[in-house]
Amino acid sequence: MLEHLRKSPNNWMSFLQQSANHYSRAFQEQVLIVSQLPTATAVMEPELWRKNGYKPNYGSKEIYTFEKAKVLFNDDLEGVKFNKYYDISQVHQISGAGVFRWELNDANEDLVISFLKRNYNQVNTKSLFAAVTTAVNSQVNVMSNKALRSFIVNSASCQIMARCGYNLRSLFRNSDFDMVTKFNNVFEFVNAAQTAVSISEDFLKNIGKIVRKNQKEKQNNGRQNYESRNLW
């Protein structure tokens, strides 16, 4: 899978689109989730699905990941601890109020842009894409290697915008990720990828908090008449 991701900018951008749904997972988990179930959008441990009133569909296969990235380079799995997940497409609800993902809309997008302006001095725009790329760039601008810095900024921004529901092909070009084919080895690539998805995770966790807070306020104001758990 790693060699597939490194093969072309298009492969890497497609991965960022798919893995954006799993931004809270480490890079090695994102790789393994996407490789086993590319259409997965919301994965959780079996016990958490049960706790929230869901049951696996008959015949559904668990998604397996590893806790440590080094397993990606080693075929020896002796003593390796596995994580197990089901995607929301593999379970059905039997009780409770249900779970759902946060989704960005025009109203809470403005809140996100305001947050980025307050927390990143260089951000001064009404465009979410411009705000995100500027804020992300401010986190990696100490890197001396311009090509590597650009790759990390574009990768993190791409994953963030994908999770926010944007069409990546309208925002990025394949040439924005040319560096993916130029790493000297897979270890360099993984290090850069881990940095990018770690930055993406930090931003998306904050965005998720803003959106969930906005949704909760609407619910408390009576604009929503259901009680459910927002877990992604």
PDB file of C-alpha atoms in Angstrom:
ATOM      1  CA  MET A   1       0.000   0.000   0.000  1.00  0.00           C
ATOM      2  CA  LEU A   2       2.795   2.446   0.837  1.00  0.00           C
ATOM      3  CA  GLU A   3       4.433   1.918  -2.555  1.00  0.00           C
ATOM      4  CA  HIS A   4       1.053   2.470  -4.204  1.00  0.00           C
ATOM      5  CA  LEU A   5       0.673   5.798  -2.407  1.00  0.00           C
ATOM      6  CA  ARG A   6       4.154   6.876  -3.491  1.00  0.00           C
ATOM      7  CA  LYS A   7       3.607   5.880  -7.105  1.00  0.00           C
ATOM      8  CA  SER A   8       1.831   9.044  -8.220  1.00  0.00           C
ATOM      9  CA  PRO A   9       0.437  12.358  -6.912  1.00  0.00           C
ATOM     10  CA  ASN A  10      -3.022  11.176  -7.960  1.00  0.00           C
ATOM     11  CA  ASN A  11      -2.764   8.083  -5.738  1.00  0.00           C
ATOM     12  CA  TRP A  12      -1.666  10.197  -2.801  1.00  0.00           C
ATOM     13  CA  MET A  13      -4.447  12.751  -3.253  1.00  0.00           C
ATOM     14  CA  SER A  14      -7.036   9.966  -3.511  1.00  0.00           C
ATOM     15  CA  PHE A  15      -5.742   8.539  -0.250  1.00  0.00           C
ATOM     16  CA  LEU A  16      -6.010  11.923   1.471  1.00  0.00           C
ATOM     17  CA  GLN A  17      -9.618  12.141   0.292  1.00  0.00           C
ATOM     18  CA  GLN A  18     -10.468   8.714   1.720  1.00  0.00           C
ATOM     19  CA  SER A  19      -8.414   8.939   4.899  1.00  0.00           C
ATOM     20  CA  ALA A  20      -9.849  12.327   5.885  1.00  0.00           C
ATOM     21  CA  ASN A  21     -12.746  10.428   7.437  1.00  0.00           C
ATOM     22  CA  HIS A  22     -10.283   8.841   9.872  1.00  0.00           C
ATOM     23  CA  TYR A  23      -8.316  11.946  10.825  1.00  0.00           C
ATOM     24  CA  SER A  24      -8.288  11.009  14.527  1.00  0.00           C
ATOM     25  CA  ARG A  25      -6.344   7.813  13.728  1.00  0.00           C
ATOM     26  CA  ALA A  26      -2.583   7.604  13.300  1.00  0.00           C
ATOM     27  CA  PHE A  27      -1.177   7.483   9.771  1.00  0.00           C
ATOM     28  CA  GLN A  28      -0.504   3.741   9.839  1.00  0.00           C
ATOM     29  CA  GLU A  29      -4.108   3.126  10.895  1.00  0.00           C
ATOM     30  CA  GLN A  30      -5.414   5.364   8.134  1.00  0.00           C
ATOM     31  CA  VAL A  31      -3.391   3.382   5.589  1.00  0.00           C
ATOM     32  CA  LEU A  32      -4.717   0.052   6.824  1.00  0.00           C
ATOM     33  CA  ILE A  33      -8.330   1.218   7.094  1.00  0.00           C
ATOM     34  CA  VAL A  34      -8.320   2.612   3.562  1.00  0.00           C
ATOM     35  CA  SER A  35      -6.598  -0.477   2.164  1.00  0.00           C
ATOM     36  CA  GLN A  36      -9.186  -2.821   3.705  1.00  0.00           C
ATOM     37  CA  LEU A  37     -12.336  -0.733   3.211  1.00  0.00           C
ATOM     38  CA  PRO A  38     -11.794   2.324   0.962  1.00  0.00           C
ATOM     39  CA  THR A  39     -15.427   3.384   1.342  1.00  0.00           C
ATOM     40  CA  ALA A  40     -15.267   3.545   5.159  1.00  0.00           C
ATOM     41  CA  THR A  41     -16.460   6.853   6.572  1.00  0.00           C
ATOM     42  CA  ALA A  42     -16.744   6.339  10.341  1.00  0.00           C
ATOM     43  CA  VAL A  43     -14.971   3.533  12.173  1.00  0.00           C
ATOM     44  CA  MET A  44     -15.228   2.586  15.826  1.00  0.00           C
ATOM     45  CA  GLU A  45     -14.210  -0.272  18.067  1.00  0.00           C
ATOM     46  CA  PRO A  46     -16.819  -3.074  18.357  1.00  0.00           C
ATOM     47  CA  GLU A  47     -17.382  -2.338  22.046  1.00  0.00           C
ATOM     48  CA  LEU A  48     -18.124   1.319  21.320  1.00  0.00           C
ATOM     49  CA  TRP A  49     -20.646   0.372  18.647  1.00  0.00           C
ATOM     50  CA  ARG A  50     -22.358  -1.901  21.174  1.00  0.00           C
ATOM     51  CA  LYS A  51     -22.292   0.816  23.835  1.00  0.00           C
ATOM     52  CA  ASN A  52     -24.057   3.180  21.421  1.00  0.00           C
ATOM     53  CA  GLY A  53     -26.740   0.667  20.504  1.00  0.00           C
ATOM     54  CA  TYR A  54     -25.356  -0.828  17.288  1.00  0.00           C
ATOM     55  CA  LYS A  55     -24.803  -4.407  16.225  1.00  0.00           C
ATOM     56  CA  PRO A  56     -22.518  -5.690  13.428  1.00  0.00           C
ATOM     57  CA  ASN A  57     -24.266  -6.785  10.255  1.00  0.00           C
ATOM     58  CA  TYR A  58     -24.203 -10.521   9.629  1.00  0.00           C
ATOM     59  CA  GLY A  59     -21.015 -11.487   7.825  1.00  0.00           C
ATOM     60  CA  SER A  60     -19.253  -8.130   8.307  1.00  0.00           C
ATOM     61  CA  LYS A  61     -15.495  -8.460   8.581  1.00  0.00           C
ATOM     62  CA  GLU A  62     -13.631  -6.470  11.187  1.00  0.00           C
ATOM     63  CA  ILE A  63     -11.040  -3.932  10.047  1.00  0.00           C
ATOM     64  CA  TYR A  64      -7.634  -4.622  11.600  1.00  0.00           C
ATOM     65  CA  THR A  65      -4.936  -2.044  12.260  1.00  0.00           C
ATOM     66  CA  PHE A  66      -1.699  -1.905  14.225  1.00  0.00           C
ATOM     67  CA  GLU A  67      -0.765   0.508  16.983  1.00  0.00           C
ATOM     68  CA  LYS A  68       2.811   1.090  15.850  1.00  0.00           C
ATOM     69  CA  ALA A  69       3.923   2.451  12.475  1.00  0.00           C
ATOM     70  CA  LYS A  70       7.019   0.227  12.319  1.00  0.00           C
ATOM     71  CA  VAL A  71       4.761  -2.743  11.556  1.00  0.00           C
ATOM     72  CA  LEU A  72       4.243  -1.228   8.107  1.00  0.00           C
ATOM     73  CA  PHE A  73       7.864  -2.134   7.337  1.00  0.00           C
ATOM     74  CA  ASN A  74       7.990  -5.525   9.033  1.00  0.00           C
ATOM     75  CA  ASP A  75       6.234  -8.756   8.068  1.00  0.00           C
ATOM     76  CA  ASP A  76       6.899 -10.292  11.481  1.00  0.00           C
ATOM     77  CA  LEU A  77       3.627  -9.810  13.398  1.00  0.00           C
ATOM     78  CA  GLU A  78       4.554 -11.875  16.433  1.00  0.00           C
ATOM     79  CA  GLY A  79       3.531 -10.039  19.598  1.00  0.00           C
ATOM     80  CA  VAL A  80       1.963  -7.180  17.631  1.00  0.00           C
ATOM     81  CA  LYS A  81      -1.157  -5.674  19.172  1.00  0.00           C
ATOM     82  CA  PHE A  82      -4.096  -5.314  16.794  1.00  0.00           C
ATOM     83  CA  ASN A  83      -6.877  -2.771  16.873  1.00  0.00           C
ATOM     84  CA  LYS A  84     -10.283  -3.862  15.575  1.00  0.00           C
ATOM     85  CA  TYR A  85     -12.933  -1.624  14.043  1.00  0.00           C
ATOM     86  CA  TYR A  86     -16.241  -1.717  12.230  1.00  0.00           C
ATOM     87  CA  ASP A  87     -17.335   1.004   9.840  1.00  0.00           C
ATOM     88  CA  ILE A  88     -20.794   2.528  10.175  1.00  0.00           C
ATOM     89  CA  SER A  89     -21.723   0.744   6.930  1.00  0.00           C
ATOM     90  CA  GLN A  90     -21.057  -2.590   8.678  1.00  0.00           C
ATOM     91  CA  VAL A  91     -23.394  -2.098  11.629  1.00  0.00           C
ATOM     92  CA  HIS A  92     -27.077  -1.452  12.266  1.00  0.00           C
ATOM     93  CA  GLN A  93     -28.830   0.343  15.082  1.00  0.00           C
ATOM     94  CA  ILE A  94     -30.886  -1.669  17.565  1.00  0.00           C
ATOM     95  CA  SER A  95     -31.299   0.872  20.379  1.00  0.00           C
ATOM     96  CA  GLY A  96     -30.382   4.354  21.545  1.00  0.00           C
ATOM     97  CA  ALA A  97     -30.478   7.703  19.815  1.00  0.00           C
ATOM     98  CA  GLY A  98     -27.802   6.924  17.258  1.00  0.00           C
ATOM     99  CA  VAL A  99     -24.505   8.515  16.279  1.00  0.00           C
ATOM    100  CA  PHE A 100     -23.594  10.894  13.487  1.00  0.00           C
ATOM    101  CA  ARG A 101     -20.654  12.792  12.005  1.00  0.00           C
ATOM    102  CA  TRP A 102     -20.173  16.515  12.175  1.00  0.00           C
ATOM    103  CA  GLU A 103     -20.693  18.245   8.847  1.00  0.00           C
ATOM    104  CA  LEU A 104     -19.564  21.690   7.827  1.00  0.00           C
ATOM    105  CA  ASN A 105     -22.165  24.128   6.465  1.00  0.00           C
ATOM    106  CA  ASP A 106     -22.170  27.811   5.522  1.00  0.00           C
ATOM    107  CA  ALA A 107     -23.076  28.965   9.033  1.00  0.00           C
ATOM    108  CA  ASN A 108     -20.441  27.071  10.979  1.00  0.00           C
ATOM    109  CA  GLU A 109     -17.849  27.566   8.220  1.00  0.00           C
ATOM    110  CA  ASP A 110     -17.840  31.260   9.119  1.00  0.00           C
ATOM    111  CA  LEU A 111     -17.229  30.270  12.738  1.00  0.00           C
ATOM    112  CA  VAL A 112     -14.264  28.149  11.683  1.00  0.00           C
ATOM    113  CA  ILE A 113     -12.735  30.973   9.648  1.00  0.00           C
ATOM    114  CA  SER A 114     -13.168  33.318  12.622  1.00  0.00           C
ATOM    115  CA  PHE A 115     -11.408  30.782  14.843  1.00  0.00           C
ATOM    116  CA  LEU A 116      -8.471  30.554  12.431  1.00  0.00           C
ATOM    117  CA  LYS A 117      -8.215  34.346  12.263  1.00  0.00           C
ATOM    118  CA  ARG A 118      -8.118  34.603  16.055  1.00  0.00           C
ATOM    119  CA  ASN A 119      -5.524  31.894  16.518  1.00  0.00           C
ATOM    120  CA  TYR A 120      -3.225  32.403  13.516  1.00  0.00           C
ATOM    121  CA  ASN A 121      -2.076  35.960  12.974  1.00  0.00           C
ATOM    122  CA  GLN A 122      -1.340  35.536   9.274  1.00  0.00           C
ATOM    123  CA  VAL A 123      -4.904  34.481   8.452  1.00  0.00           C
ATOM    124  CA  ASN A 124      -6.919  37.344   6.972  1.00  0.00           C
ATOM    125  CA  THR A 125      -9.419  36.024   4.451  1.00  0.00           C
ATOM    126  CA  LYS A 126     -13.042  35.040   3.976  1.00  0.00           C
ATOM    127  CA  SER A 127     -12.088  31.845   2.158  1.00  0.00           C
ATOM    128  CA  LEU A 128     -11.845  28.660   4.220  1.00  0.00           C
ATOM    129  CA  PHE A 129      -9.311  27.163   1.814  1.00  0.00           C
ATOM    130  CA  ALA A 130      -7.037  30.204   2.012  1.00  0.00           C
ATOM    131  CA  ALA A 131      -7.453  30.360   5.776  1.00  0.00           C
ATOM    132  CA  VAL A 132      -6.572  26.689   6.204  1.00  0.00           C
ATOM    133  CA  THR A 133      -3.511  26.735   3.953  1.00  0.00           C
ATOM    134  CA  THR A 134      -2.199  29.919   5.590  1.00  0.00           C
ATOM    135  CA  ALA A 135      -2.700  28.543   9.093  1.00  0.00           C
ATOM    136  CA  VAL A 136      -1.146  25.167   8.223  1.00  0.00           C
ATOM    137  CA  ASN A 137       1.813  26.867   6.564  1.00  0.00           C
ATOM    138  CA  SER A 138       2.439  28.843   9.742  1.00  0.00           C
ATOM    139  CA  GLN A 139       2.949  25.540  11.558  1.00  0.00           C
ATOM    140  CA  VAL A 140       5.697  24.244   9.260  1.00  0.00           C
ATOM    141  CA  ASN A 141       7.415  27.382   7.978  1.00  0.00           C
ATOM    142  CA  VAL A 142      10.585  26.599   9.932  1.00  0.00           C
ATOM    143  CA  MET A 143      11.478  23.824   7.488  1.00  0.00           C
ATOM    144  CA  SER A 144      14.400  24.691   5.234  1.00  0.00           C
ATOM    145  CA  ASN A 145      13.470  22.185   2.510  1.00  0.00           C
ATOM    146  CA  LYS A 146      10.890  24.087   0.476  1.00  0.00           C
ATOM    147  CA  ALA A 147       9.696  21.067  -1.514  1.00  0.00           C
ATOM    148  CA  LEU A 148       9.157  19.030   1.650  1.00  0.00           C
ATOM    149  CA  ARG A 149       7.430  21.929   3.385  1.00  0.00           C
ATOM    150  CA  SER A 150       5.124  22.410   0.406  1.00  0.00           C
ATOM    151  CA  PHE A 151       4.292  18.696   0.354  1.00  0.00           C
ATOM    152  CA  ILE A 152       3.393  18.681   4.046  1.00  0.00           C
ATOM    153  CA  VAL A 153       1.348  21.895   3.846  1.00  0.00           C
ATOM    154  CA  ASN A 154      -0.547  20.712   0.767  1.00  0.00           C
ATOM    155  CA  SER A 155      -1.135  17.244   2.208  1.00  0.00           C
ATOM    156  CA  ALA A 156      -2.443  18.499   5.542  1.00  0.00           C
ATOM    157  CA  SER A 157      -4.585  21.162   3.867  1.00  0.00           C
ATOM    158  CA  CYS A 158      -5.914  18.622   1.381  1.00  0.00           C
ATOM    159  CA  GLN A 159      -7.017  16.236   4.111  1.00  0.00           C
ATOM    160  CA  ILE A 160      -8.621  19.064   6.090  1.00  0.00           C
ATOM    161  CA  MET A 161     -10.577  20.346   3.097  1.00  0.00           C
ATOM    162  CA  ALA A 162     -11.646  16.803   2.184  1.00  0.00           C
ATOM    163  CA  ARG A 163     -13.150  16.254   5.639  1.00  0.00           C
ATOM    164  CA  CYS A 164     -14.873  19.625   5.355  1.00  0.00           C
ATOM    165  CA  GLY A 165     -16.665  18.341   2.256  1.00  0.00           C
ATOM    166  CA  TYR A 166     -14.844  20.213  -0.503  1.00  0.00           C
ATOM    167  CA  ASN A 167     -14.088  18.937  -3.986  1.00  0.00           C
ATOM    168  CA  LEU A 168     -10.314  18.514  -3.865  1.00  0.00           C
ATOM    169  CA  ARG A 169      -9.882  18.591  -7.633  1.00  0.00           C
ATOM    170  CA  SER A 170     -11.121  22.175  -7.662  1.00  0.00           C
ATOM    171  CA  LEU A 171      -8.550  23.196  -5.042  1.00  0.00           C
ATOM    172  CA  PHE A 172      -5.437  21.135  -5.779  1.00  0.00           C
ATOM    173  CA  ARG A 173      -3.475  19.951  -8.795  1.00  0.00           C
ATOM    174  CA  ASN A 174      -1.454  16.770  -9.090  1.00  0.00           C
ATOM    175  CA  SER A 175       1.657  18.935  -9.320  1.00  0.00           C
ATOM    176  CA  ASP A 176       1.022  20.103  -5.756  1.00  0.00           C
ATOM    177  CA  PHE A 177       2.071  16.620  -4.660  1.00  0.00           C
ATOM    178  CA  ASP A 178       4.956  15.884  -7.041  1.00  0.00           C
ATOM    179  CA  MET A 179       7.230  15.395  -4.049  1.00  0.00           C
ATOM    180  CA  VAL A 180       5.485  12.114  -3.225  1.00  0.00           C
ATOM    181  CA  THR A 181       7.431  10.349  -5.985  1.00  0.00           C
ATOM    182  CA  LYS A 182      10.766  11.944  -5.074  1.00  0.00           C
ATOM    183  CA  PHE A 183      11.435  10.702  -1.547  1.00  0.00           C
ATOM    184  CA  ASN A 184      14.675   8.743  -1.323  1.00  0.00           C
ATOM    185  CA  ASN A 185      12.975   5.881   0.480  1.00  0.00           C
ATOM    186  CA  VAL A 186       9.712   4.821   2.079  1.00  0.00           C
ATOM    187  CA  PHE A 187      10.892   5.874   5.548  1.00  0.00           C
ATOM    188  CA  GLU A 188      11.268   9.499   4.462  1.00  0.00           C
ATOM    189  CA  PHE A 189       7.833   9.369   2.889  1.00  0.00           C
ATOM    190  CA  VAL A 190       6.203   7.939   6.023  1.00  0.00           C
ATOM    191  CA  ASN A 191       7.850  10.563   8.231  1.00  0.00           C
ATOM    192  CA  ALA A 192       6.511  13.351   6.016  1.00  0.00           C
ATOM    193  CA  ALA A 193       3.081  11.744   5.819  1.00  0.00           C
ATOM    194  CA  GLN A 194       2.928  11.330   9.595  1.00  0.00           C
ATOM    195  CA  THR A 195       3.760  14.998  10.048  1.00  0.00           C
ATOM    196  CA  ALA A 196       1.044  16.054   7.593  1.00  0.00           C
ATOM    197  CA  VAL A 197      -1.735  13.923   9.074  1.00  0.00           C
ATOM    198  CA  SER A 198      -0.742  14.949  12.603  1.00  0.00           C
ATOM    199  CA  ILE A 199      -1.188  18.613  11.640  1.00  0.00           C
ATOM    200  CA  SER A 200      -4.450  17.773   9.911  1.00  0.00           C
ATOM    201  CA  GLU A 201      -5.714  15.978  13.028  1.00  0.00           C
ATOM    202  CA  ASP A 202      -5.066  18.994  15.248  1.00  0.00           C
ATOM    203  CA  PHE A 203      -6.947  21.326  12.913  1.00  0.00           C
ATOM    204  CA  LEU A 204      -9.862  18.950  12.324  1.00  0.00           C
ATOM    205  CA  LYS A 205     -10.331  18.271  16.031  1.00  0.00           C
ATOM    206  CA  ASN A 206     -10.726  22.014  16.576  1.00  0.00           C
ATOM    207  CA  ILE A 207     -13.056  22.341  13.605  1.00  0.00           C
ATOM    208  CA  GLY A 208     -15.110  19.415  14.915  1.00  0.00           C
ATOM    209  CA  LYS A 209     -15.419  21.073  18.333  1.00  0.00           C
ATOM    210  CA  ILE A 210     -16.667  24.290  16.732  1.00  0.00           C
ATOM    211  CA  VAL A 211     -19.225  22.506  14.569  1.00  0.00           C
ATOM    212  CA  ARG A 212     -20.474  20.300  17.405  1.00  0.00           C
ATOM    213  CA  LYS A 213     -20.837  23.291  19.711  1.00  0.00           C
ATOM    214  CA  ASN A 214     -22.839  25.106  17.040  1.00  0.00           C
ATOM    215  CA  GLN A 215     -25.051  22.058  16.540  1.00  0.00           C
ATOM    216  CA  LYS A 216     -25.606  21.702  20.282  1.00  0.00           C
ATOM    217  CA  GLU A 217     -26.611  25.357  20.587  1.00  0.00           C
ATOM    218  CA  LYS A 218     -29.137  24.905  17.798  1.00  0.00           C
ATOM    219  CA  GLN A 219     -30.475  21.822  19.508  1.00  0.00           C
ATOM    220  CA  ASN A 220     -30.823  23.668  22.805  1.00  0.00           C
ATOM    221  CA  ASN A 221     -32.673  26.452  20.999  1.00  0.00           C
ATOM    222  CA  GLY A 222     -35.232  23.928  19.823  1.00  0.00           C
ATOM    223  CA  ARG A 223     -34.155  23.866  16.189  1.00  0.00           C
ATOM    224  CA  GLN A 224     -33.414  20.147  16.466  1.00  0.00           C
ATOM    225  CA  ASN A 225     -35.688  17.779  18.310  1.00  0.00           C
ATOM    226  CA  TYR A 226     -33.437  14.748  18.538  1.00  0.00           C
ATOM    227  CA  GLU A 227     -30.717  13.656  20.929  1.00  0.00           C
ATOM    228  CA  SER A 228     -27.836  11.781  19.366  1.00  0.00           C
ATOM    229  CA  ARG A 229     -24.091  11.416  19.848  1.00  0.00           C
ATOM    230  CA  ASN A 230     -21.664  13.180  17.545  1.00  0.00           C
ATOM    231  CA  LEU A 231     -18.536  11.017  17.556  1.00  0.00           C
ATOM    232  CA  TRP A 232     -16.613  12.029  14.422  1.00  0.00           C
TER     233      TRP A 232
END
